[in-house]
Short mmCIF file of C-alpha atoms in Angstrom, two decimals:
data_model
loop_
_atom_site.label_atom_id
_atom_site.label_comp_id
_atom_site.label_asym_id
_atom_site.label_seq_id
_atom_site.Cartn_x
_atom_site.Cartn_y
_atom_site.Cartn_z
CA UNK A 1 -0.02 0.01 0.01
CA UNK A 2 1.41 3.36 -1.11
CA UNK A 3 -0.07 6.64 0.05
CA UNK A 4 0.43 10.25 -0.99
CA UNK A 5 -0.40 12.82 1.64
CA UNK A 6 -1.06 16.52 1.37
CA UNK A 7 1.12 17.44 4.34
CA UNK A 8 3.92 16.08 6.50
CA UNK A 9 2.74 13.45 8.97
CA UNK A 10 4.51 11.42 11.68
CA UNK A 11 3.89 8.03 13.27
CA UNK A 12 1.66 6.93 10.42
CA UNK A 13 0.70 3.27 10.29
CA UNK A 14 -1.62 1.10 8.22
CA UNK A 15 -4.10 -1.41 9.66
CA UNK A 16 -5.66 -4.13 7.49
CA UNK A 17 -8.80 -5.96 8.74
CA UNK A 18 -10.17 -9.08 7.01
CA UNK A 19 -13.98 -8.91 6.54
CA UNK A 20 -14.32 -12.00 4.35
CA UNK A 21 -16.33 -13.95 6.88
CA UNK A 22 -18.81 -11.26 7.93
CA UNK A 23 -18.87 -9.04 4.83
CA UNK A 24 -18.88 -6.10 7.16
CA UNK A 25 -22.69 -5.77 6.98
CA UNK A 26 -22.30 -3.96 3.64
CA UNK A 27 -24.66 -4.16 0.62
CA UNK A 28 -23.95 -6.42 -2.34
CA UNK A 29 -21.23 -5.32 -4.70
CA UNK A 30 -23.43 -5.73 -7.78
CA UNK A 31 -25.13 -8.20 -10.04
CA UNK A 32 -23.08 -10.81 -11.97
CA UNK A 33 -20.04 -10.16 -9.77
CA UNK A 34 -18.28 -12.88 -7.80
CA UNK A 35 -16.84 -11.38 -4.65
CA UNK A 36 -13.61 -12.65 -3.14
CA UNK A 37 -12.01 -11.24 -0.03
CA UNK A 38 -13.37 -8.28 1.91
CA UNK A 39 -10.98 -6.11 3.89
CA UNK A 40 -10.76 -2.74 5.42
CA UNK A 41 -7.78 -0.40 5.34
CA UNK A 42 -7.27 2.27 7.95
CA UNK A 43 -4.44 4.76 8.33
CA UNK A 44 -3.62 5.71 11.87
CA UNK A 45 -2.61 9.26 12.76
CA UNK A 46 -4.00 10.61 9.48
CA UNK A 47 -7.45 11.88 8.51
CA UNK A 48 -9.11 11.11 5.18
CA UNK A 49 -8.55 14.71 4.05
CA UNK A 50 -4.77 14.21 4.44
CA UNK A 51 -4.70 11.42 1.86
CA UNK A 52 -4.34 12.67 -1.72
CA UNK A 53 -4.19 9.30 -3.48
CA UNK A 54 -3.43 5.68 -2.68
CA UNK A 55 -1.86 2.98 -4.85
CA UNK A 56 -2.65 -0.57 -3.74
CA UNK A 57 -1.36 -3.88 -5.06
CA UNK A 58 -3.29 -7.04 -4.14
CA UNK A 59 -3.02 -10.63 -5.26
CA UNK A 60 -5.75 -13.22 -5.77
CA UNK A 61 -5.42 -16.97 -5.97
CA UNK A 62 -5.44 -18.43 -9.46
CA UNK A 63 -7.45 -21.46 -8.08
CA UNK A 64 -10.23 -19.04 -6.92
CA UNK A 65 -10.41 -17.46 -10.38
CA UNK A 66 -10.49 -20.78 -12.20
CA UNK A 67 -13.07 -22.36 -9.96
CA UNK A 68 -15.45 -19.43 -10.52
CA UNK A 69 -14.74 -19.14 -14.22
CA UNK A 70 -13.55 -15.53 -13.90
CA UNK A 71 -11.92 -13.61 -16.76
CA UNK A 72 -8.38 -12.59 -15.74
CA UNK A 73 -9.02 -8.98 -16.92
CA UNK A 74 -12.35 -8.70 -15.11
CA UNK A 75 -10.87 -8.24 -11.63
CA UNK A 76 -12.05 -4.99 -9.98
CA UNK A 77 -11.49 -3.28 -6.66
CA UNK A 78 -14.72 -1.99 -5.23
CA UNK A 79 -14.41 0.76 -2.64
CA UNK A 80 -17.35 1.55 -0.42
CA UNK A 81 -18.18 5.28 -0.60
CA UNK A 82 -19.88 6.26 2.62
CA UNK A 83 -21.09 9.53 1.13
CA UNK A 84 -22.88 7.73 -1.69
CA UNK A 85 -23.62 4.64 0.43
CA UNK A 86 -22.62 2.49 -2.51
CA UNK A 87 -19.73 0.48 -3.96
CA UNK A 88 -17.66 2.29 -6.48
CA UNK A 89 -15.78 -0.04 -8.88
CA UNK A 90 -12.12 0.82 -9.70
CA UNK A 91 -10.60 -0.97 -12.67
CA UNK A 92 -7.37 -2.77 -11.92
CA UNK A 93 -4.22 -3.49 -13.89
CA UNK A 94 -2.70 -6.95 -14.02
CA UNK A 95 0.99 -6.54 -13.22
CA UNK A 96 2.39 -10.04 -12.84
CA UNK A 97 1.76 -13.70 -11.92
CA UNK A 98 3.86 -15.54 -9.37
CA UNK A 99 3.51 -18.76 -7.39
CA UNK A 100 -0.12 -19.45 -8.38
CA UNK A 101 -1.14 -15.87 -7.61
CA UNK A 102 -2.15 -13.07 -9.92
CA UNK A 103 -1.15 -9.56 -8.82
CA UNK A 104 -3.24 -6.49 -9.59
CA UNK A 105 -2.72 -2.83 -8.83
CA UNK A 106 -5.36 -0.15 -8.47
CA UNK A 107 -5.52 3.56 -7.74
CA UNK A 108 -7.87 4.73 -4.96
CA UNK A 109 -8.77 8.25 -3.74
CA UNK A 110 -8.55 7.06 -0.15
CA UNK A 111 -8.91 4.07 2.12
CA UNK A 112 -12.11 2.37 3.19
CA UNK A 113 -13.75 -1.05 2.86
CA UNK A 114 -12.47 -2.91 -0.24
CA UNK A 115 -14.09 -5.85 -2.03
CA UNK A 116 -12.29 -7.73 -4.77
CA UNK A 117 -14.61 -9.13 -7.41
CA UNK A 118 -14.61 -10.59 -10.91
CA UNK A 119 -16.90 -11.90 -13.61
CA UNK A 120 -16.83 -14.29 -16.57
CA UNK A 121 -16.61 -11.35 -19.04
CA UNK A 122 -14.97 -7.97 -19.27
CA UNK A 123 -16.80 -5.11 -17.51
CA UNK A 124 -18.92 -2.88 -19.71
CA UNK A 125 -17.30 0.49 -20.39
CA UNK A 126 -19.96 3.07 -19.56
CA UNK A 127 -17.76 6.19 -19.40
CA UNK A 128 -16.26 8.17 -22.27
CA UNK A 129 -13.37 10.53 -21.45
CA UNK A 130 -12.60 13.34 -23.87
CA UNK A 131 -11.13 16.85 -24.14
CA UNK A 132 -8.08 16.50 -21.90
CA UNK A 133 -6.81 20.08 -21.41
CA UNK A 134 -4.46 22.17 -19.27
CA UNK A 135 -5.17 25.71 -18.12
CA UNK A 136 -3.14 27.84 -18.57
CA UNK A 137 -1.88 26.04 -21.66
CA UNK A 138 1.78 26.74 -20.77
CA UNK A 139 2.19 26.66 -16.95
CA UNK A 140 5.17 28.34 -15.40
CA UNK A 141 7.58 26.98 -12.83
CA UNK A 142 5.85 25.93 -9.59
CA UNK A 143 2.71 27.92 -10.37
CA UNK A 144 -0.69 26.20 -9.96
CA UNK A 145 -2.51 24.96 -13.06
CA UNK A 146 -5.60 22.83 -13.78
CA UNK A 147 -5.91 19.55 -15.69
CA UNK A 148 -9.46 18.77 -16.80
CA UNK A 149 -11.44 16.27 -18.89
CA UNK A 150 -15.04 15.78 -19.94
CA UNK A 151 -16.60 12.53 -18.73
CA UNK A 152 -19.83 11.24 -20.27
CA UNK A 153 -21.94 8.45 -18.81
CA UNK A 154 -23.05 6.36 -21.78
CA UNK A 155 -24.89 3.82 -19.64
CA UNK A 156 -28.59 3.54 -18.83
CA UNK A 157 -28.28 4.33 -15.14
CA UNK A 158 -26.39 6.64 -12.84
CA UNK A 159 -22.82 5.62 -12.11
CA UNK A 160 -19.69 6.80 -10.32
CA UNK A 161 -16.57 7.53 -12.38
CA UNK A 162 -13.25 6.80 -10.68
CA UNK A 163 -10.96 9.52 -12.09
CA UNK A 164 -7.21 9.09 -11.83
CA UNK A 165 -4.56 11.52 -13.02
CA UNK A 166 -1.27 9.96 -14.04
CA UNK A 167 1.94 11.95 -14.43
CA UNK A 168 4.89 10.23 -16.09
CA UNK A 169 3.38 6.78 -15.30
CA UNK A 170 2.96 7.68 -11.65
CA UNK A 171 -0.43 8.36 -10.10
CA UNK A 172 -0.69 12.02 -9.12
CA UNK A 173 -4.30 12.35 -7.86
CA UNK A 174 -7.60 10.51 -7.78
CA UNK A 175 -11.24 11.37 -7.18
CA UNK A 176 -14.78 10.06 -7.81
CA UNK A 177 -17.61 11.80 -9.67
CA UNK A 178 -21.22 10.62 -9.76
CA UNK A 179 -22.70 11.17 -13.25
CA UNK A 180 -26.32 10.67 -14.31
CA UNK A 181 -27.12 8.47 -17.33
CA UNK A 182 -26.42 10.31 -20.58
CA UNK A 183 -24.88 13.32 -18.78
CA UNK A 184 -21.44 14.85 -19.08
CA UNK A 185 -19.40 16.25 -16.21
CA UNK A 186 -16.14 18.20 -16.17
CA UNK A 187 -13.54 16.60 -13.88
CA UNK A 188 -10.65 18.82 -12.73
CA UNK A 189 -7.34 18.33 -10.91
CA UNK A 190 -5.26 21.16 -9.50
CA UNK A 191 -1.47 20.83 -9.17
CA UNK A 192 1.84 22.63 -9.63
CA UNK A 193 5.13 21.33 -10.94
CA UNK A 194 8.69 22.53 -11.50
CA UNK A 195 10.05 23.24 -14.95
CA UNK A 196 10.14 20.13 -17.16
CA UNK A 197 8.33 17.93 -19.68
CA UNK A 198 5.52 15.72 -18.40
CA UNK A 199 3.15 13.11 -19.82
CA UNK A 200 -0.42 13.41 -18.58
CA UNK A 201 -3.01 10.65 -18.67
CA UNK A 202 -6.62 10.44 -17.48
CA UNK A 203 -8.19 7.07 -18.40
CA UNK A 204 -7.13 6.65 -22.07
CA UNK A 205 -6.65 10.36 -22.85
CA UNK A 206 -2.99 11.28 -23.04
CA UNK A 207 -1.12 14.54 -23.70
CA UNK A 208 2.39 16.04 -23.23
CA UNK A 209 2.81 18.99 -20.96
CA UNK A 210 5.67 21.52 -20.85
CA UNK A 211 6.12 23.55 -17.69
CA UNK A 212 8.31 26.56 -18.41
CA UNK A 213 9.82 29.47 -16.61
CA UNK A 214 7.95 32.73 -16.05
CA UNK A 215 8.41 35.17 -19.00
CA UNK A 216 10.59 38.18 -18.32
CA UNK A 217 8.63 41.36 -18.75
CA UNK A 218 10.59 44.34 -20.15
CA UNK A 219 11.02 47.24 -17.82
CA UNK A 220 9.59 50.45 -19.32
CA UNK A 221 12.14 53.24 -19.76
CA UNK A 222 10.86 56.79 -19.41
CA UNK A 223 11.50 58.86 -22.54
CA UNK A 224 11.95 62.59 -22.21
CA UNK A 225 11.49 65.00 -25.10
CA UNK A 226 14.83 66.30 -26.34
CA UNK A 227 15.13 70.00 -27.07
CA UNK A 228 15.35 70.90 -30.78
CA UNK A 229 18.91 71.44 -32.02
CA UNK A 230 20.08 75.02 -32.30
CA UNK A 231 21.20 76.23 -35.74
CA UNK A 232 24.93 76.53 -36.17
CA UNK A 233 26.39 79.30 -38.30
CA UNK A 234 28.86 78.08 -40.91
CA UNK A 235 31.35 80.61 -42.39
CA UNK A 236 31.23 80.90 -46.19
CA UNK A 237 34.57 81.45 -48.02
CA UNK A 238 34.87 84.64 -50.02
CA UNK A 239 33.96 84.37 -53.68
CA UNK A 240 31.64 81.33 -53.19
CA UNK A 241 27.83 81.42 -53.32
CA UNK A 242 26.02 81.68 -50.03
CA UNK A 243 23.72 78.66 -49.45
CA UNK A 244 20.14 79.45 -48.63
CA UNK A 245 18.38 77.80 -45.67
CA UNK A 246 14.84 76.43 -45.55
CA UNK A 247 12.55 78.99 -43.95
CA UNK A 248 11.14 78.08 -40.53
CA UNK A 249 7.73 79.45 -39.42
CA UNK A 250 8.43 82.25 -36.91
CA UNK A 251 7.39 82.10 -33.33
CA UNK A 252 8.08 85.73 -32.43
CA UNK A 253 9.39 88.77 -34.31
CA UNK A 254 13.06 88.14 -34.84
CA UNK A 255 15.41 90.64 -36.51
CA UNK A 256 16.96 89.28 -39.65
CA UNK A 257 20.65 89.78 -40.14
CA UNK A 258 21.25 92.11 -43.08
CA UNK A 259 24.26 92.29 -45.37
CA UNK A 260 26.71 95.15 -44.89
CA UNK A 261 25.22 98.48 -45.81
CA UNK A 262 21.63 97.39 -45.38
CA UNK A 263 19.33 97.86 -42.41
CA UNK A 264 17.94 94.98 -40.40
CA UNK A 265 14.20 94.48 -40.92
CA UNK A 266 11.89 92.75 -38.35
CA UNK A 267 9.68 90.00 -39.73
CA UNK A 268 6.05 90.42 -38.58
CA UNK A 269 4.55 87.58 -36.57
CA UNK A 270 2.35 85.26 -38.61
CA UNK A 271 4.00 86.05 -42.00
CA UNK A 272 6.71 83.92 -43.54
CA UNK A 273 10.15 85.52 -43.53
CA UNK A 274 11.40 86.91 -46.84
CA UNK A 275 13.76 84.68 -48.75
CA UNK A 276 17.38 85.22 -47.93
CA UNK A 277 19.34 87.14 -50.58
CA UNK A 278 21.49 85.06 -52.83
CA UNK A 279 24.92 86.39 -53.61
CA UNK A 280 26.07 86.49 -57.29
CA UNK A 281 29.47 85.09 -57.94
CA UNK A 282 32.16 87.54 -59.15
CA UNK A 283 33.39 86.73 -62.65
CA UNK A 284 37.07 86.11 -63.23
CA UNK A 285 39.19 88.45 -65.41
CA UNK A 286 38.98 86.31 -68.54
CA UNK A 287 35.32 85.91 -68.14
CA UNK A 288 34.95 89.74 -67.59
CA UNK A 289 36.66 90.50 -70.91
CA UNK A 290 34.53 88.05 -72.78
CA UNK A 291 31.39 89.42 -71.17
CA UNK A 292 32.34 93.04 -71.94
CA UNK A 293 33.04 92.28 -75.62
CA UNK A 294 29.70 90.60 -76.06
CA UNK A 295 27.91 93.40 -74.28
CA UNK A 296 29.54 96.01 -76.46
CA UNK A 297 28.77 94.04 -79.58
CA UNK A 298 25.19 93.67 -78.53
CA UNK A 299 24.89 97.42 -77.58
CA UNK A 300 26.58 98.70 -80.94
CA UNK A 301 24.62 96.57 -83.35
CA UNK A 302 22.49 99.35 -84.92
CA UNK A 303 25.52 101.67 -85.60
CA UNK A 304 27.44 98.99 -87.44
CA UNK A 305 24.37 98.19 -89.58
CA UNK A 306 24.05 101.94 -90.58
CA UNK A 307 27.72 102.10 -91.60
CA UNK A 308 27.37 98.99 -93.79
CA UNK A 309 24.30 100.42 -95.54
CA UNK A 310 26.13 103.74 -96.19
CA UNK A 311 29.10 101.90 -97.75
CA UNK A 312 26.81 99.87 -99.94
CA UNK A 313 24.95 103.01 -101.04
CA UNK A 314 28.22 104.74 -101.86
CA UNK A 315 29.47 101.80 -103.91
CA UNK A 316 26.15 101.69 -105.75
CA UNK A 317 26.34 105.45 -106.49
CA UNK A 318 29.91 105.24 -107.89
CA UNK A 319 28.90 102.36 -110.07
CA UNK A 320 25.86 104.24 -111.47
CA UNK A 321 27.96 107.36 -112.24
CA UNK A 322 30.54 105.34 -114.10
CA UNK A 323 27.87 103.66 -116.13
CA UNK A 324 26.30 107.01 -117.14
CA UNK A 325 29.72 108.35 -118.31
CA UNK A 326 30.30 105.31 -120.45
CA UNK A 327 26.86 105.65 -122.07
CA UNK A 328 27.41 109.36 -122.89
CA UNK A 329 30.75 108.65 -124.51
CA UNK A 330 29.26 106.05 -126.75
CA UNK A 331 26.38 108.30 -127.75
CA UNK A 332 28.85 111.19 -128.49
CA UNK A 333 30.67 109.07 -130.86
CA UNK A 334 27.50 108.08 -132.55
CA UNK A 335 26.38 111.70 -133.09
#
């Protein structure tokens, strides 16, 4: 007999009482069940609330099974539930056979009167277990979480479901739930575990569980508004164009720096500042000569045209006079 307790206890002992002869004055286990030994298990110096789960291994004689025609997988442990005033069957697991004895183990939610029974056929499965889940889905280290399943009674009468939670092939907790015929109940187990990977099982529903470490939350850093950068004056070399800056909407009337020889003018509030004057580059000597020549040519264009026309007119006049003289000489000769 193995027991798991919810708190530290001392001077704990187990007492086993055989009730096979008297039956303990308890009701029948159930129809079509052959009952073997009756016994009662008590735990001294511990209350029923202190016991989380019990794991019991019991053997039965092979001769008793054969003489009653019992199926070797039909052996059940029936625990008397005083609250329900009825026997609750707990399915067993055959673990080994030795010296004419068959050994079975069973998980119980606590100790009480126990009756070992069997039948010539396998027990009818009246419960359907589905929707095994964990909440929260990713538990953190040593924080409580819940394991739950839906259990449906598919039989024609009310029955008690013996729920056992297994963790890595070791029983973790057990309980019983009475469910009406055709109804579904949610069965829950609460536990906490350190970081690791676990295999959960309730009845035939199985799932893997990962318990992780708590996530690290980032610490918020206060952000202060930085003052706008101040403009920095850059000296411009002599003879190079002065770059213009992008105008900034004024906040208050600010005097604008004027070039030498000019007066500073205040910019009225609400109006954009006038564009900054752009300096014109000074031409080099060669460029100045070329520019002057073109300007003079462009400025004296009409005078040159008049001189050309006068020269052409003079040439034309001389030619006409010479022609007239030649004509007169020829006519004189003729007369």
